[in-house]
C-alpha atoms as an extended CHARMM CRD file, in Angstrom:
* protein
*
       137  EXT
         1         1  MET       CA             86.8680000000      -65.3030000000     -150.8010000000  PROA      1               0.0000000000
         2         2  ALA       CA             90.6090000000      -64.2390000000     -149.8010000000  PROA      2               0.0000000000
         3         3  ILE       CA             90.7360000000      -61.3370000000     -146.5860000000  PROA      3               0.0000000000
         4         4  PHE       CA             93.8950000000      -58.9420000000     -147.3740000000  PROA      4               0.0000000000
         5         5  ILE       CA             94.9270000000      -56.6210000000     -144.7140000000  PROA      5               0.0000000000
         6         6  PHE       CA             96.7220000000      -53.0940000000     -145.7030000000  PROA      6               0.0000000000
         7         7  SER       CA             97.5840000000      -50.0400000000     -143.7880000000  PROA      7               0.0000000000
         8         8  GLY       CA             94.9300000000      -50.9720000000     -141.0460000000  PROA      8               0.0000000000
         9         9  TYR       CA             92.3810000000      -51.6720000000     -143.6960000000  PROA      9               0.0000000000
        10        10  ILE       CA             90.7230000000      -55.2420000000     -144.3440000000  PROA      10              0.0000000000
        11        11  PHE       CA             89.5650000000      -56.1760000000     -147.7850000000  PROA      11              0.0000000000
        12        12  LEU       CA             87.2230000000      -59.1250000000     -148.5560000000  PROA      12              0.0000000000
        13        13  LEU       CA             87.9860000000      -60.3490000000     -152.3610000000  PROA      13              0.0000000000
        14        14  SER       CA             86.0420000000      -62.8210000000     -153.7370000000  PROA      14              0.0000000000
        15        15  SER       CA             86.0200000000      -64.1450000000     -157.7300000000  PROA      15              0.0000000000
        16        16  ILE       CA             83.7590000000      -62.2630000000     -158.7930000000  PROA      16              0.0000000000
        17        17  ASN       CA             82.9950000000      -62.9240000000     -162.8160000000  PROA      17              0.0000000000
        18        18  PRO       CA             82.3680000000      -60.4880000000     -165.2080000000  PROA      18              0.0000000000
        19        19  PRO       CA             79.1480000000      -59.4110000000     -166.9780000000  PROA      19              0.0000000000
        20        20  LEU       CA             79.0820000000      -60.4130000000     -170.3770000000  PROA      20              0.0000000000
        21        21  LEU       CA             78.1560000000      -57.3470000000     -173.2450000000  PROA      21              0.0000000000
        22        22  SER       CA             73.9530000000      -57.7780000000     -173.3010000000  PROA      22              0.0000000000
        23        23  ALA       CA             73.1460000000      -59.6940000000     -176.0460000000  PROA      23              0.0000000000
        24        24  SER       CA             70.8410000000      -57.3890000000     -178.0760000000  PROA      24              0.0000000000
        25        25  PRO       CA             71.0870000000      -53.7200000000     -176.8720000000  PROA      25              0.0000000000
        26        26  LEU       CA             67.9390000000      -51.5610000000     -175.2870000000  PROA      26              0.0000000000
        27        27  ILE       CA             67.4970000000      -49.3930000000     -177.8840000000  PROA      27              0.0000000000
        28        28  VAL       CA             66.6830000000      -45.6480000000     -176.3390000000  PROA      28              0.0000000000
        29        29  ASN       CA             63.8850000000      -44.2710000000     -177.7110000000  PROA      29              0.0000000000
        30        30  THR       CA             63.4870000000      -40.5180000000     -178.1990000000  PROA      30              0.0000000000
        31        31  SER       CA             61.0030000000      -38.4570000000     -176.1290000000  PROA      31              0.0000000000
        32        32  SER       CA             58.9100000000      -35.7920000000     -177.2490000000  PROA      32              0.0000000000
        33        33  ASP       CA             61.2870000000      -33.0950000000     -176.6120000000  PROA      33              0.0000000000
        34        34  GLY       CA             63.3590000000      -34.8040000000     -179.0060000000  PROA      34              0.0000000000
        35        35  VAL       CA             65.8640000000      -36.2560000000     -176.9090000000  PROA      35              0.0000000000
        36        36  GLN       CA             67.1380000000      -40.2540000000     -176.0930000000  PROA      36              0.0000000000
        37        37  ARG       CA             66.7950000000      -40.7490000000     -172.0590000000  PROA      37              0.0000000000
        38        38  ALA       CA             68.3450000000      -44.1540000000     -170.5160000000  PROA      38              0.0000000000
        39        39  GLU       CA             68.7640000000      -45.1770000000     -167.1850000000  PROA      39              0.0000000000
        40        40  ILE       CA             72.1770000000      -46.9690000000     -166.1970000000  PROA      40              0.0000000000
        41        41  ILE       CA             71.8320000000      -48.5570000000     -163.1340000000  PROA      41              0.0000000000
        42        42  VAL       CA             75.7860000000      -48.7100000000     -161.5160000000  PROA      42              0.0000000000
        43        43  ASP       CA             76.5210000000      -51.4940000000     -159.7780000000  PROA      43              0.0000000000
        44        44  THR       CA             79.9990000000      -53.6460000000     -158.0050000000  PROA      44              0.0000000000
        45        45  TYR       CA             81.5310000000      -53.5030000000     -161.4580000000  PROA      45              0.0000000000
        46        46  SER       CA             78.9850000000      -53.5980000000     -163.6320000000  PROA      46              0.0000000000
        47        47  TYR       CA             76.3570000000      -51.0640000000     -165.8350000000  PROA      47              0.0000000000
        48        48  THR       CA             73.1060000000      -52.4480000000     -167.0690000000  PROA      48              0.0000000000
        49        49  PRO       CA             72.0020000000      -51.8810000000     -168.9290000000  PROA      49              0.0000000000
        50        50  ASN       CA             75.8210000000      -51.7130000000     -170.8940000000  PROA      50              0.0000000000
        51        51  HSD       CA             74.6920000000      -51.5350000000     -174.1390000000  PROA      51              0.0000000000
        52        52  LEU       CA             72.5980000000      -49.1130000000     -175.2710000000  PROA      52              0.0000000000
        53        53  LEU       CA             71.6670000000      -48.2460000000     -179.0780000000  PROA      53              0.0000000000
        54        54  VAL       CA             71.5310000000      -43.9480000000     -180.0470000000  PROA      54              0.0000000000
        55        55  ILE       CA             70.8190000000      -42.1680000000     -182.8240000000  PROA      55              0.0000000000
        56        56  VAL       CA             73.2470000000      -40.4510000000     -184.7150000000  PROA      56              0.0000000000
        57        57  ASN       CA             72.9200000000      -36.3410000000     -184.2780000000  PROA      57              0.0000000000
        58        58  ARG       CA             70.2360000000      -36.2810000000     -181.6180000000  PROA      58              0.0000000000
        59        59  PRO       CA             70.9730000000      -35.8430000000     -178.0760000000  PROA      59              0.0000000000
        60        60  VAL       CA             71.4100000000      -37.6560000000     -175.3800000000  PROA      60              0.0000000000
        61        61  GLU       CA             70.6180000000      -38.1430000000     -171.2480000000  PROA      61              0.0000000000
        62        62  LEU       CA             72.2700000000      -40.6590000000     -169.6540000000  PROA      62              0.0000000000
        63        63  THR       CA             70.9160000000      -40.7370000000     -165.9770000000  PROA      63              0.0000000000
        64        64  LEU       CA             73.4650000000      -42.8150000000     -163.9510000000  PROA      64              0.0000000000
        65        65  LYS       CA             72.5440000000      -44.2570000000     -160.4370000000  PROA      65              0.0000000000
        66        66  SER       CA             74.8220000000      -45.7560000000     -158.1330000000  PROA      66              0.0000000000
        67        67  VAL       CA             73.2870000000      -48.0100000000     -155.9330000000  PROA      67              0.0000000000
        68        68  THR       CA             76.4440000000      -49.4800000000     -154.4440000000  PROA      68              0.0000000000
        69        69  TRP       CA             77.2050000000      -48.5440000000     -150.4230000000  PROA      69              0.0000000000
        70        70  VAL       CA             80.9820000000      -47.7730000000     -150.7290000000  PROA      70              0.0000000000
        71        71  VAL       CA             82.9430000000      -48.3410000000     -153.8620000000  PROA      71              0.0000000000
        72        72  PRO       CA             82.6950000000      -44.8920000000     -156.0420000000  PROA      72              0.0000000000
        73        73  HSD       CA             83.3820000000      -45.0620000000     -159.7650000000  PROA      73              0.0000000000
        74        74  ASN       CA             82.9340000000      -43.5470000000     -163.0200000000  PROA      74              0.0000000000
        75        75  PHE       CA             81.7810000000      -43.1760000000     -166.4570000000  PROA      75              0.0000000000
        76        76  VAL       CA             84.1850000000      -42.5670000000     -169.2410000000  PROA      76              0.0000000000
        77        77  LEU       CA             83.7080000000      -41.8240000000     -172.7700000000  PROA      77              0.0000000000
        78        78  LYS       CA             85.6330000000      -40.8250000000     -174.9120000000  PROA      78              0.0000000000
        79        79  ALA       CA             85.8990000000      -40.0520000000     -178.7140000000  PROA      79              0.0000000000
        80        80  PRO       CA             85.9140000000      -36.5140000000     -179.2840000000  PROA      80              0.0000000000
        81        81  GLU       CA             85.6870000000      -37.0930000000     -183.1220000000  PROA      81              0.0000000000
        82        82  ALA       CA             82.2670000000      -38.5070000000     -182.3570000000  PROA      82              0.0000000000
        83        83  GLY       CA             80.8990000000      -36.0850000000     -180.1110000000  PROA      83              0.0000000000
        84        84  PHE       CA             81.6120000000      -37.2390000000     -176.6930000000  PROA      84              0.0000000000
        85        85  ASP       CA             85.0200000000      -36.7400000000     -174.3540000000  PROA      85              0.0000000000
        86        86  ILE       CA             82.9660000000      -37.6220000000     -171.0990000000  PROA      86              0.0000000000
        87        87  SER       CA             84.8640000000      -38.4650000000     -167.9640000000  PROA      87              0.0000000000
        88        88  LYS       CA             82.3460000000      -37.8920000000     -164.5320000000  PROA      88              0.0000000000
        89        89  ASP       CA             82.4550000000      -39.6890000000     -161.1890000000  PROA      89              0.0000000000
        90        90  ILE       CA             79.3790000000      -41.2370000000     -159.9140000000  PROA      90              0.0000000000
        91        91  PRO       CA             79.7600000000      -40.9690000000     -156.0020000000  PROA      91              0.0000000000
        92        92  ALA       CA             78.3600000000      -44.0860000000     -154.0350000000  PROA      92              0.0000000000
        93        93  GLY       CA             74.6220000000      -44.1650000000     -153.2800000000  PROA      93              0.0000000000
        94        94  GLN       CA             74.2780000000      -41.2210000000     -155.5650000000  PROA      94              0.0000000000
        95        95  THR       CA             72.5250000000      -40.0640000000     -159.3900000000  PROA      95              0.0000000000
        96        96  ILE       CA             74.4120000000      -37.5480000000     -161.7890000000  PROA      96              0.0000000000
        97        97  THR       CA             72.6980000000      -37.3260000000     -165.3450000000  PROA      97              0.0000000000
        98        98  LEU       CA             75.0440000000      -36.8500000000     -168.6890000000  PROA      98              0.0000000000
        99        99  SER       CA             74.2810000000      -34.8340000000     -171.6250000000  PROA      99              0.0000000000
       100       100  PHE       CA             75.6170000000      -34.7030000000     -175.1170000000  PROA      100             0.0000000000
       101       101  THR       CA             74.8210000000      -35.1080000000     -178.9080000000  PROA      101             0.0000000000
       102       102  PRO       CA             76.5360000000      -37.7250000000     -180.7440000000  PROA      102             0.0000000000
       103       103  THR       CA             77.7990000000      -36.7180000000     -184.0970000000  PROA      103             0.0000000000
       104       104  LYS       CA             79.3340000000      -39.7930000000     -185.9020000000  PROA      104             0.0000000000
       105       105  GLU       CA             78.1470000000      -43.6530000000     -186.2230000000  PROA      105             0.0000000000
       106       106  GLY       CA             79.4230000000      -45.9980000000     -185.0580000000  PROA      106             0.0000000000
       107       107  ARG       CA             80.6090000000      -48.1090000000     -181.7380000000  PROA      107             0.0000000000
       108       108  PHE       CA             82.1530000000      -46.6240000000     -178.4430000000  PROA      108             0.0000000000
       109       109  LYS       CA             83.3260000000      -48.0180000000     -175.4770000000  PROA      109             0.0000000000
       110       110  PHE       CA             82.7600000000      -46.6770000000     -171.8000000000  PROA      110             0.0000000000
       111       111  LEU       CA             84.0450000000      -47.8750000000     -168.6830000000  PROA      111             0.0000000000
       112       112  CYS       CA             85.1230000000      -47.0700000000     -164.8300000000  PROA      112             0.0000000000
       113       113  ASP       CA             88.9170000000      -46.8680000000     -165.1090000000  PROA      113             0.0000000000
       114       114  LYS       CA             88.9030000000      -46.6680000000     -161.0540000000  PROA      114             0.0000000000
       115       115  LYS       CA             91.5850000000      -48.8210000000     -159.2810000000  PROA      115             0.0000000000
       116       116  LEU       CA             93.1320000000      -49.6040000000     -155.7720000000  PROA      116             0.0000000000
       117       117  LEU       CA             96.5460000000      -50.0850000000     -155.2780000000  PROA      117             0.0000000000
       118       118  PHE       CA             97.3530000000      -53.2690000000     -155.8340000000  PROA      118             0.0000000000
       119       119  PHE       CA             94.2460000000      -54.8040000000     -157.4770000000  PROA      119             0.0000000000
       120       120  LYS       CA             92.5720000000      -54.7480000000     -160.8030000000  PROA      120             0.0000000000
       121       121  SER       CA             90.5990000000      -52.2210000000     -162.2630000000  PROA      121             0.0000000000
       122       122  HSD       CA             87.2540000000      -51.1150000000     -162.0270000000  PROA      122             0.0000000000
       123       123  GLN       CA             87.3010000000      -52.0370000000     -165.9750000000  PROA      123             0.0000000000
       124       124  GLU       CA             89.4720000000      -55.1940000000     -165.2990000000  PROA      124             0.0000000000
       125       125  LYS       CA             86.6430000000      -56.9070000000     -163.6290000000  PROA      125             0.0000000000
       126       126  GLY       CA             84.1550000000      -55.8480000000     -166.1750000000  PROA      126             0.0000000000
       127       127  MET       CA             82.6430000000      -52.7920000000     -165.4340000000  PROA      127             0.0000000000
       128       128  GLU       CA             82.2250000000      -51.6880000000     -169.4740000000  PROA      128             0.0000000000
       129       129  GLY       CA             80.1300000000      -51.6820000000     -172.0390000000  PROA      129             0.0000000000
       130       130  ILE       CA             79.2690000000      -49.8280000000     -175.7900000000  PROA      130             0.0000000000
       131       131  LEU       CA             77.2820000000      -47.3510000000     -176.7800000000  PROA      131             0.0000000000
       132       132  GLU       CA             76.3780000000      -47.8540000000     -180.5180000000  PROA      132             0.0000000000
       133       133  VAL       CA             75.6890000000      -44.8720000000     -182.5740000000  PROA      133             0.0000000000
       134       134  LYS       CA             73.2840000000      -46.0210000000     -185.8140000000  PROA      134             0.0000000000
       135       135  GLY       CA             72.1990000000      -43.3050000000     -188.8330000000  PROA      135             0.0000000000
       136       136  SER       CA             68.3130000000      -42.1470000000     -188.4190000000  PROA      136             0.0000000000
       137       137  ASP       CA             65.3160000000      -44.7380000000     -188.0950000000  PROA      137             0.0000000000
């Protein structure tokens, strides 16, 4: 661990190993109202789960719950050709809900692009995941 002081602020740096992509994706079930719903825990440099499997052309609702106390994060999922162009802040300790409908099959990266001056971005520290979109079951 290292201590860094910048403009009167003290930063503690630790070597945090980035999380690995889940070996098998969370299969997001469809509710009785036709919406695929999942909760993602947003923690220090991680999303859990970080690999979701959804069905194309069905609405998706993601609830992102921040369990951090100080550090804000965001959720960026950019693939306009597939029906989503999302960039949403997640304040520390709060919960947000996102809704979209994927219109194309594929694997799409989501990430946190927050970055503190002179430090690696949250994505570079491993805060990313995959939204996998498959054909109907």
